[in-house]
CSV table of C-alpha atoms in Angstrom, one decimal:
chain,number,residue,atom,x,y,z
A,297,MET,CA,0.0,0.0,0.0
A,298,SER,CA,1.3,3.4,-0.9
A,299,LYS,CA,-0.4,6.2,1.1
A,300,TYR,CA,2.2,8.5,-0.3
A,301,LEU,CA,1.2,7.7,-3.9
A,302,LEU,CA,-2.5,8.1,-3.1
A,303,ASN,CA,-1.7,11.5,-1.7
A,304,LYS,CA,0.5,12.4,-4.6
A,305,PHE,CA,-2.3,11.7,-7.0
A,306,LEU,CA,-4.8,13.8,-5.0
A,307,TYR,CA,-2.3,16.6,-4.7
A,308,THR,CA,-1.2,16.8,-8.3
A,309,VAL,CA,-4.7,16.5,-9.7
A,310,ASP,CA,-6.2,19.1,-7.3
A,311,ARG,CA,-3.7,21.8,-8.3
A,312,ASP,CA,-4.3,21.5,-12.0
A,313,PRO,CA,-7.6,22.8,-13.4
A,314,GLU,CA,-7.4,20.7,-16.5
A,315,LEU,CA,-6.7,17.5,-14.5
A,316,VAL,CA,-9.6,18.2,-12.2
A,317,GLU,CA,-12.0,18.2,-15.1
A,318,ARG,CA,-10.3,15.2,-16.7
A,319,TYR,CA,-10.6,13.2,-13.5
A,320,ARG,CA,-14.2,14.2,-13.1
A,321,GLU,CA,-15.2,13.1,-16.6
A,322,ASP,CA,-13.0,10.0,-16.9
A,323,PRO,CA,-11.7,8.7,-13.6
A,324,VAL,CA,-10.7,5.3,-14.9
A,325,GLY,CA,-8.7,6.7,-17.8
A,326,THR,CA,-7.2,9.5,-15.8
A,327,VAL,CA,-6.0,7.1,-13.1
A,328,ALA,CA,-4.5,4.7,-15.6
A,329,TRP,CA,-2.7,7.6,-17.5
A,330,TRP,CA,-1.5,9.2,-14.3
A,331,GLU,CA,-0.1,5.9,-12.9
A,332,ALA,CA,1.7,5.1,-16.2
A,333,GLU,CA,3.0,8.6,-16.9
A,334,GLN,CA,3.1,10.7,-13.7
A,335,ALA,CA,3.3,8.5,-10.6
A,336,ASN,CA,7.1,8.2,-10.7
A,337,ARG,CA,7.7,11.8,-11.8
A,338,ILE,CA,9.6,13.6,-9.1
A,339,LEU,CA,7.7,16.9,-8.8
A,340,ASN,CA,10.6,19.3,-9.2
A,341,CYS,CA,12.8,17.2,-11.5
A,342,VAL,CA,12.9,16.6,-15.3
A,343,GLY,CA,11.5,13.3,-16.5
A,344,GLY,CA,14.9,11.7,-16.7
A,345,GLU,CA,15.2,11.8,-13.0
A,346,SER,CA,12.0,10.0,-12.3
A,347,SER,CA,11.6,7.2,-9.7
A,348,THR,CA,11.1,3.6,-10.9
A,349,TRP,CA,9.1,1.9,-8.2
A,350,LEU,CA,5.9,3.7,-7.3
A,351,ARG,CA,2.6,2.1,-8.2
A,352,PHE,CA,-0.9,1.6,-6.7
A,353,ASP,CA,-2.1,-1.6,-5.4
A,354,ASP,CA,-5.4,-2.9,-6.8
A,355,THR,CA,-7.5,-1.5,-3.9
A,356,GLU,CA,-6.1,1.9,-4.2
A,357,ARG,CA,-6.4,2.0,-8.0
A,358,ASP,CA,-10.0,0.9,-7.7
A,359,ALA,CA,-10.8,3.5,-5.1
A,360,LEU,CA,-9.4,6.3,-7.2
A,361,SER,CA,-11.0,5.0,-10.4
A,362,THR,CA,-14.5,5.0,-8.8
A,363,HIS,CA,-14.3,8.3,-7.0
A,364,ASP,CA,-14.7,6.3,-3.8
A,365,TYR,CA,-13.8,8.8,-1.2
A,366,PRO,CA,-15.0,6.8,1.9
A,367,ARG,CA,-12.6,4.1,0.7
A,368,LEU,CA,-9.8,6.6,0.4
A,369,PHE,CA,-10.5,7.7,3.9
A,370,GLU,CA,-10.3,4.0,5.0
A,371,LEU,CA,-7.0,3.6,3.2
A,372,GLY,CA,-5.4,6.5,5.1
A,373,ALA,CA,-5.3,9.0,2.3
A,374,HIS,CA,-4.9,12.5,3.8
A,375,PRO,CA,-8.5,13.7,4.4
A,376,PHE,CA,-7.7,17.3,3.6
A,377,LEU,CA,-6.4,16.4,0.2
A,378,THR,CA,-9.3,14.1,-0.5
A,379,LEU,CA,-11.9,16.6,0.7
A,380,THR,CA,-10.4,19.5,-1.3
A,381,LEU,CA,-10.2,17.6,-4.5
A,382,PHE,CA,-13.7,16.1,-4.2
A,383,ILE,CA,-15.2,19.5,-3.4
A,384,GLY,CA,-13.6,20.6,-6.6
A,385,LEU,CA,-15.1,17.7,-8.5
A,386,PHE,CA,-18.6,17.6,-7.1
A,387,GLU,CA,-19.6,20.6,-5.1
A,388,ARG,CA,-21.1,22.1,-8.3
A,389,ASP,CA,-23.7,19.4,-8.4
A,390,HIS,CA,-25.2,20.2,-5.0
A,391,GLU,CA,-26.8,23.0,-3.0
A,392,PRO,CA,-24.4,25.2,-1.0
A,393,MET,CA,-22.7,22.9,1.6
A,394,GLY,CA,-24.7,20.0,0.3
A,395,PHE,CA,-21.7,18.1,-0.9
A,396,GLN,CA,-19.8,18.6,2.3
A,397,THR,CA,-22.6,17.3,4.4
A,398,GLU,CA,-23.2,14.4,2.0
A,399,TYR,CA,-19.5,13.6,2.3
A,400,ALA,CA,-19.8,13.5,6.1
A,401,ARG,CA,-22.9,11.3,5.9
A,402,ARG,CA,-21.1,8.8,3.7
A,403,LEU,CA,-18.3,8.6,6.2
A,404,ALA,CA,-20.6,8.3,9.2
A,405,HIS,CA,-19.7,4.7,9.9
A,406,PHE,CA,-16.2,5.7,10.8
A,407,THR,CA,-15.5,6.2,14.5
A,408,LEU,CA,-12.4,7.2,16.4
A,409,PRO,CA,-9.6,6.2,16.0
A,410,TYR,CA,-9.7,7.0,12.3
A,411,PRO,CA,-7.3,5.3,9.9
A,412,ASP,CA,-3.7,6.3,10.3
A,413,ILE,CA,-2.7,9.0,7.8
A,414,ALA,CA,1.1,8.8,8.4
A,415,THR,CA,2.9,8.1,5.2
B,213,MET,CA,16.1,47.2,19.3
B,214,ALA,CA,12.8,46.5,17.6
B,215,GLU,CA,9.7,46.8,19.6
B,216,LEU,CA,7.0,44.0,19.7
B,217,VAL,CA,3.9,46.1,19.7
B,218,ALA,CA,1.2,43.5,19.2
B,219,VAL,CA,0.7,39.7,19.4
B,220,ILE,CA,-2.4,38.6,17.5
B,221,ALA,CA,-3.9,35.1,17.2
B,222,SER,CA,-6.9,34.1,15.3
B,223,THR,CA,-8.6,31.5,13.2
B,224,HIS,CA,-8.3,31.8,9.4
B,225,HIS,CA,-11.7,31.0,8.0
B,226,PRO,CA,-11.3,31.1,4.2
B,227,PHE,CA,-15.0,31.9,3.6
B,228,TYR,CA,-14.7,35.3,5.3
B,229,TYR,CA,-13.6,37.1,2.1
B,230,ARG,CA,-16.6,35.7,0.1
B,231,ALA,CA,-19.1,36.2,2.9
B,232,SER,CA,-18.0,39.8,3.6
B,233,THR,CA,-18.0,40.9,0.0
B,234,ALA,CA,-21.3,39.2,-1.0
B,235,THR,CA,-24.3,41.3,-1.7
B,236,GLY,CA,-28.1,40.8,-2.0
B,237,GLU,CA,-29.3,37.2,-1.8
B,238,GLU,CA,-25.8,35.9,-2.0
B,239,ARG,CA,-24.9,37.5,1.3
B,240,PRO,CA,-25.2,34.9,4.2
B,241,PRO,CA,-27.2,35.9,7.3
B,242,PHE,CA,-24.2,35.7,9.5
B,243,ALA,CA,-22.0,38.1,7.4
B,244,ASP,CA,-22.9,41.4,9.0
B,245,GLU,CA,-22.1,40.3,12.5
B,246,TRP,CA,-18.9,38.6,11.3
B,247,VAL,CA,-17.8,41.8,9.6
B,248,ARG,CA,-18.5,43.8,12.7
B,249,LYS,CA,-16.4,41.4,14.8
B,250,VAL,CA,-13.5,41.4,12.3
B,251,GLU,CA,-13.5,45.2,12.0
B,252,SER,CA,-13.3,45.5,15.8
B,253,PHE,CA,-10.5,43.0,15.8
B,254,ARG,CA,-8.7,44.8,13.0
B,255,GLU,CA,-8.6,48.0,15.1
B,256,THR,CA,-6.4,46.2,17.7
B,257,LEU,CA,-3.7,45.9,15.1
B,258,THR,CA,-4.3,49.4,13.6
B,259,ARG,CA,-3.8,50.9,17.0
B,260,ALA,CA,-0.4,49.3,17.4
B,261,ARG,CA,0.9,51.1,14.3
B,262,PRO,CA,3.2,48.2,13.2
B,263,ASP,CA,5.9,48.6,10.6
B,264,VAL,CA,6.4,44.9,9.8
B,265,LEU,CA,4.3,41.7,10.4
B,266,VAL,CA,5.7,38.3,11.3
B,267,MET,CA,3.0,36.0,10.0
B,268,VAL,CA,2.7,32.4,11.4
B,269,GLY,CA,0.5,29.9,9.5
B,270,SER,CA,0.4,26.5,8.1
B,271,ASP,CA,0.7,25.6,4.4
B,272,HIS,CA,-2.3,23.4,3.3
B,273,PHE,CA,-0.3,21.1,1.0
B,274,HIS,CA,0.1,23.9,-1.5
B,275,GLN,CA,3.7,24.6,-1.9
B,276,LEU,CA,5.0,22.3,0.9
B,277,TRP,CA,4.7,18.7,0.1
B,278,LEU,CA,5.5,15.2,1.3
B,279,ASP,CA,8.6,14.8,-0.8
B,280,ASN,CA,10.4,17.3,1.3
B,281,MET,CA,8.3,18.5,4.2
B,282,PRO,CA,9.8,20.9,6.7
B,283,GLN,CA,8.5,21.2,10.3
B,284,PHE,CA,9.1,24.9,10.5
B,285,LEU,CA,10.0,27.1,7.6
B,286,VAL,CA,10.8,30.8,7.3
B,287,GLY,CA,10.3,32.7,4.0
B,288,LYS,CA,13.1,34.9,2.9
B,289,ALA,CA,12.1,36.7,-0.3
B,290,PRO,CA,11.5,40.3,-1.4
B,291,PHE,CA,7.9,39.4,-2.5
B,292,TYR,CA,5.4,36.6,-2.0
B,293,ASP,CA,2.7,35.7,-4.5
B,294,ALA,CA,-0.3,34.3,-2.8
B,295,ASN,CA,-3.3,32.1,-3.0
B,296,PHE,CA,-3.5,29.1,-5.2
B,297,TYR,CA,-5.9,28.0,-7.9
B,298,ASN,CA,-7.9,25.6,-5.6
B,299,GLU,CA,-8.3,28.4,-3.0
B,300,GLU,CA,-9.7,30.7,-5.7
B,301,ARG,CA,-11.9,27.8,-6.8
B,302,GLU,CA,-13.3,26.9,-3.4
B,303,PHE,CA,-13.3,30.1,-1.5
B,304,GLY,CA,-13.1,32.8,-4.1
B,305,LEU,CA,-9.9,34.1,-2.7
B,306,PRO,CA,-8.1,36.6,-4.9
B,307,LYS,CA,-4.5,36.5,-6.2
B,308,MET,CA,-2.3,38.7,-4.0
B,309,LEU,CA,1.2,40.0,-3.8
B,310,LEU,CA,2.8,40.7,-0.5
B,311,ARG,CA,6.1,42.4,0.2
B,312,GLY,CA,8.8,40.7,2.2
B,313,GLN,CA,11.1,42.0,5.0
B,314,GLU,CA,14.3,40.1,4.2
B,315,ASP,CA,16.4,41.6,6.9
B,316,LEU,CA,14.1,40.3,9.6
B,317,SER,CA,13.8,37.0,7.8
B,318,ALA,CA,17.6,36.7,7.7
B,319,TYR,CA,17.8,37.6,11.4
B,320,VAL,CA,15.2,35.0,12.4
B,321,LEU,CA,16.9,32.3,10.4
B,322,ARG,CA,20.4,32.9,11.7
B,323,GLU,CA,19.5,33.5,15.3
B,324,GLY,CA,16.8,30.9,15.2
B,325,LEU,CA,19.2,28.3,14.1
B,326,ASP,CA,21.6,29.3,16.8
B,327,ALA,CA,18.8,29.1,19.3
B,328,GLY,CA,18.3,25.5,18.5
B,329,PHE,CA,15.6,25.5,15.8
B,330,ASP,CA,16.6,23.8,12.6
B,331,LEU,CA,14.5,26.2,10.5
B,332,ALA,CA,14.0,25.5,6.8
B,333,PHE,CA,13.9,28.5,4.5
B,334,SER,CA,12.5,29.4,1.1
B,335,ASN,CA,13.5,32.1,-1.4
B,336,GLU,CA,10.5,31.5,-3.5
B,337,LEU,CA,7.5,30.9,-1.4
B,338,ARG,CA,3.9,31.1,-2.6
B,339,ILE,CA,1.7,31.6,0.4
B,340,ASP,CA,-1.8,30.4,1.0
B,341,HIS,CA,-4.8,31.3,3.1
B,342,SER,CA,-3.4,30.7,6.5
B,343,ILE,CA,-1.4,33.9,6.0
B,344,THR,CA,-3.5,35.8,3.4
B,345,CYS,CA,-6.7,35.4,5.5
B,346,PRO,CA,-5.3,37.5,8.4
B,347,ILE,CA,-4.1,40.1,5.8
B,348,ILE,CA,-7.6,40.2,4.4
B,349,THR,CA,-9.2,40.6,7.9
B,350,LEU,CA,-6.6,42.6,9.8
B,351,ARG,CA,-4.7,44.6,7.1
B,352,PRO,CA,-6.8,44.6,3.9
B,353,GLN,CA,-4.7,47.5,2.5
B,354,ASN,CA,-1.8,45.0,2.4
B,355,ASP,CA,0.8,47.8,2.9
B,356,LEU,CA,3.2,46.2,5.3
B,357,PRO,CA,6.2,43.8,4.7
B,358,ILE,CA,5.9,40.4,6.1
B,359,VAL,CA,8.1,37.5,7.4
B,360,PRO,CA,6.1,34.3,6.8
B,361,VAL,CA,6.7,31.4,9.2
B,362,TYR,CA,5.1,28.1,8.2
B,363,THR,CA,4.5,25.2,10.6
B,364,ASN,CA,3.7,21.6,9.8
B,365,ILE,CA,0.4,20.7,11.5
B,366,PHE,CA,-0.7,18.4,8.6
B,367,ALA,CA,1.8,15.7,7.8
B,368,PRO,CA,2.7,13.2,10.5
B,369,PRO,CA,5.1,13.0,12.2
B,370,LEU,CA,4.4,16.4,13.7
B,371,PRO,CA,6.5,18.3,16.3
B,372,GLN,CA,5.2,18.0,19.9
B,373,PRO,CA,2.9,20.8,21.2
B,374,LYS,CA,5.6,22.1,23.5
B,375,ARG,CA,7.9,22.6,20.5
B,376,PHE,CA,5.4,25.0,19.0
B,377,VAL,CA,5.3,26.9,22.3
B,378,GLN,CA,9.1,27.0,22.4
B,379,LEU,CA,9.2,28.4,18.9
B,380,GLY,CA,6.8,31.1,19.9
B,381,GLN,CA,9.0,32.0,22.8
B,382,THR,CA,12.0,32.1,20.5
B,383,ILE,CA,10.3,34.2,17.9
B,384,ARG,CA,9.5,36.8,20.6
B,385,GLU,CA,13.1,36.8,21.8
B,386,LEU,CA,14.3,37.3,18.2
B,387,VAL,CA,11.9,40.1,17.4
B,388,GLU,CA,12.9,41.9,20.6
B,389,SER,CA,16.6,41.5,19.9
B,390,TRP,CA,16.4,42.5,16.3
B,391,PRO,CA,18.7,45.5,15.8
B,392,SER,CA,16.1,47.8,14.3
B,393,GLU,CA,13.9,50.6,15.3
B,394,GLN,CA,10.9,49.0,13.7
B,395,ARG,CA,7.6,48.2,15.4
B,396,VAL,CA,6.8,44.5,14.9
B,397,ALA,CA,3.5,42.7,15.2
B,398,VAL,CA,3.4,38.9,15.3
B,399,ILE,CA,0.2,37.5,13.9
B,400,GLY,CA,-0.6,33.7,13.9
B,401,THR,CA,-3.5,31.7,12.8
B,402,GLY,CA,-4.7,28.3,13.8
B,403,HIS,CA,-7.8,26.3,14.5
B,404,LEU,CA,-10.0,25.4,17.4
B,405,SER,CA,-11.8,22.0,17.0
B,406,LEU,CA,-12.1,21.2,13.4
B,407,GLU,CA,-12.9,18.3,11.2
B,408,LEU,CA,-12.0,18.2,7.5
B,409,GLY,CA,-12.6,15.2,5.3
B,410,GLY,CA,-14.2,13.1,8.1
B,411,PRO,CA,-17.6,12.2,9.4
B,412,ARG,CA,-17.9,15.1,11.8
B,413,GLN,CA,-17.3,17.9,9.3
B,414,PHE,CA,-19.5,20.8,8.5
B,415,GLY,CA,-22.0,20.4,11.3
B,416,PRO,CA,-23.9,23.4,12.7
B,417,HIS,CA,-21.0,24.1,15.1
B,418,GLY,CA,-17.4,23.0,15.5
B,419,PRO,CA,-17.1,19.3,16.2
B,420,ASP,CA,-16.2,19.8,19.9
B,421,PRO,CA,-17.7,22.9,21.5
B,422,GLU,CA,-16.4,21.8,24.9
B,423,PHE,CA,-12.8,21.8,23.6
B,424,ASP,CA,-13.4,25.2,22.0
B,425,ARG,CA,-14.6,26.7,25.3
B,426,LYS,CA,-11.5,25.3,27.1
B,427,ALA,CA,-9.2,26.4,24.4
B,428,VAL,CA,-10.5,29.9,24.3
B,429,ASP,CA,-10.0,30.1,28.1
B,430,TRP,CA,-6.5,28.8,27.9
B,431,ILE,CA,-5.5,31.3,25.2
B,432,ALA,CA,-7.3,34.3,26.8
B,433,GLY,CA,-5.6,33.6,30.1
B,434,GLY,CA,-2.2,32.7,28.7
B,435,ASP,CA,-2.6,29.4,30.6
B,436,LEU,CA,0.2,27.5,28.9
B,437,GLU,CA,0.7,25.1,31.8
B,438,LYS,CA,-2.8,23.9,31.8
B,439,CYS,CA,-3.0,23.8,28.0
B,440,LEU,CA,0.2,21.7,27.8
B,441,GLY,CA,-1.1,19.5,30.6
B,442,GLU,CA,-4.1,18.6,28.6
B,443,VAL,CA,-3.0,18.6,25.0
B,444,THR,CA,-0.9,16.0,23.3
B,445,LEU,CA,-0.4,15.0,19.7
B,446,GLU,CA,-2.7,12.0,20.3
B,447,SER,CA,-5.4,13.9,22.2
B,448,LEU,CA,-5.7,16.5,19.4
B,449,HIS,CA,-7.4,13.9,17.2
B,450,LEU,CA,-10.4,13.8,19.5
B,451,PRO,CA,-11.9,17.2,19.0
B,452,GLY,CA,-11.6,16.8,15.2
B,453,ASN,CA,-9.1,15.4,12.7
B,454,ALA,CA,-7.8,18.9,11.8
B,455,THR,CA,-7.5,20.2,15.3
B,456,HIS,CA,-3.7,19.9,15.3
B,457,GLY,CA,-3.8,23.4,13.9
B,458,PHE,CA,-4.5,24.4,17.5
B,459,MET,CA,-0.7,24.1,17.9
B,460,ASP,CA,-0.3,27.3,16.0
B,461,PHE,CA,-2.5,29.0,18.7
B,462,MET,CA,-0.1,27.4,21.2
B,463,LEU,CA,2.8,28.9,19.3
B,464,MET,CA,1.2,32.3,19.7
B,465,MET,CA,0.7,31.7,23.4
B,466,GLY,CA,4.4,31.2,23.5
B,467,VAL,CA,4.9,34.6,21.8
B,468,ALA,CA,2.6,36.3,24.2
B,469,GLY,CA,4.2,34.6,27.3
B,470,GLU,CA,3.2,32.4,30.2
B,471,GLY,CA,0.3,33.8,32.2
B,472,GLN,CA,-0.2,36.8,30.0
B,473,ARG,CA,-3.9,37.5,29.7
B,474,ALA,CA,-5.0,38.7,26.3
B,475,ASP,CA,-6.0,42.3,26.1
B,476,TYR,CA,-8.7,41.6,23.6
B,477,VAL,CA,-10.8,38.4,23.3
B,478,ASP,CA,-13.7,37.7,21.0
B,479,SER,CA,-15.2,34.7,19.3
B,480,TYR,CA,-18.0,33.8,16.9
B,481,ASP,CA,-19.8,30.5,16.7
B,482,LEU,CA,-20.2,29.9,13.0
B,483,PHE,CA,-21.2,26.8,11.1
B,484,HIS,CA,-18.7,24.0,11.4
B,485,THR,CA,-16.1,25.9,13.4
B,486,MET,CA,-15.8,28.6,16.1
B,487,GLU,CA,-14.0,31.8,15.1
B,488,ALA,CA,-11.7,33.2,17.8
B,489,TYR,CA,-9.7,36.4,18.0
B,490,PHE,CA,-7.1,37.4,20.5
B,491,THR,CA,-4.7,40.4,20.9
B,492,TRP,CA,-2.0,41.1,23.4
B,493,TYR,CA,-0.1,44.3,23.8
B,494,PRO,CA,3.3,43.3,25.3
B,495,GLY,CA,4.2,46.8,26.3
B,496,GLY,CA,1.2,47.1,28.6
B,497,GLY,CA,-0.8,49.1,26.1
B,498,VAL,CA,-0.5,50.9,22.9
B,499,ARG,CA,1.6,54.0,22.8
């Protein structure tokens, strides 16, 4: 399991307006492309310096590919990153604050202690 | 030597800018009272007539990232661009440009290192809403140079709460020993109980009003001993999964000093979090 890579996906998509829209419209394709082309890219380096070993496991890939944010919470993805990106994806489809409260409702089965977010 | 003319601690609610500028049906019912409270709070800084602002906040995974995460970082640049695309997207925050005070940044870095803090630094730091929100609320004319200080309250492993207090104490010592005639205000923002990305988020109040009441009392009374006696890295998960930002309030209690009662205390119970505003005048009053 790579919580770091989950977070890296959320972080890099959330900061790029085009990627936010691409992930909203085509989550399966975006996750596949990102894992193949971007997962190993070190953020402040040219492509030739990329890492060689980063990849999702099947559970992580499936959670991202289905926009399954309760599952991402369960896997220990950083909740601020998940919330911020998913607000960017879906807030527009709801009444003001409607998505945020729906998000909480879908996570209502979690109790303390929450999954560990340390990477 | 420089004079520490005000110590200010507050929350940094990113919705304030949008709420306070909204008109007509877009304006939320709580906006007018919120604006009134913020303008009263703003006056506490205006009265202190500062020349430079040391700004303590926490980057929200904007420029600082898990490939190279500092615990405490000081900006040292002549200018700072501010606010990120996703803050504009979610909160309507504007792009901003703030001026830096490089001499004080250099002094804090050199002397801070020698005082035992392994401070990271940045010569090109884009800052986010933990620092721009207090500019918007407290100094909307944005006319003073700043020294940004970022803390890690987001990415475990975090420094212990007492380390935040110690950094605050050190920042005060460094400001007061800075060979300059300038008037310095230290402004820091943090959280009370707060949940983000979890099941207790965005309720009608903060997730733990009892913690909020205790926290406001600790800060207002400068009661560091009691606060440090009750707060641990582990316990801060209980009032809400983003409550570790309270350690930036503890840092500001360190700047203000043990047992120092705040000269100004206000709060506002908003949806999903409690706003809180504190000002100390270290010289015993504004001259």
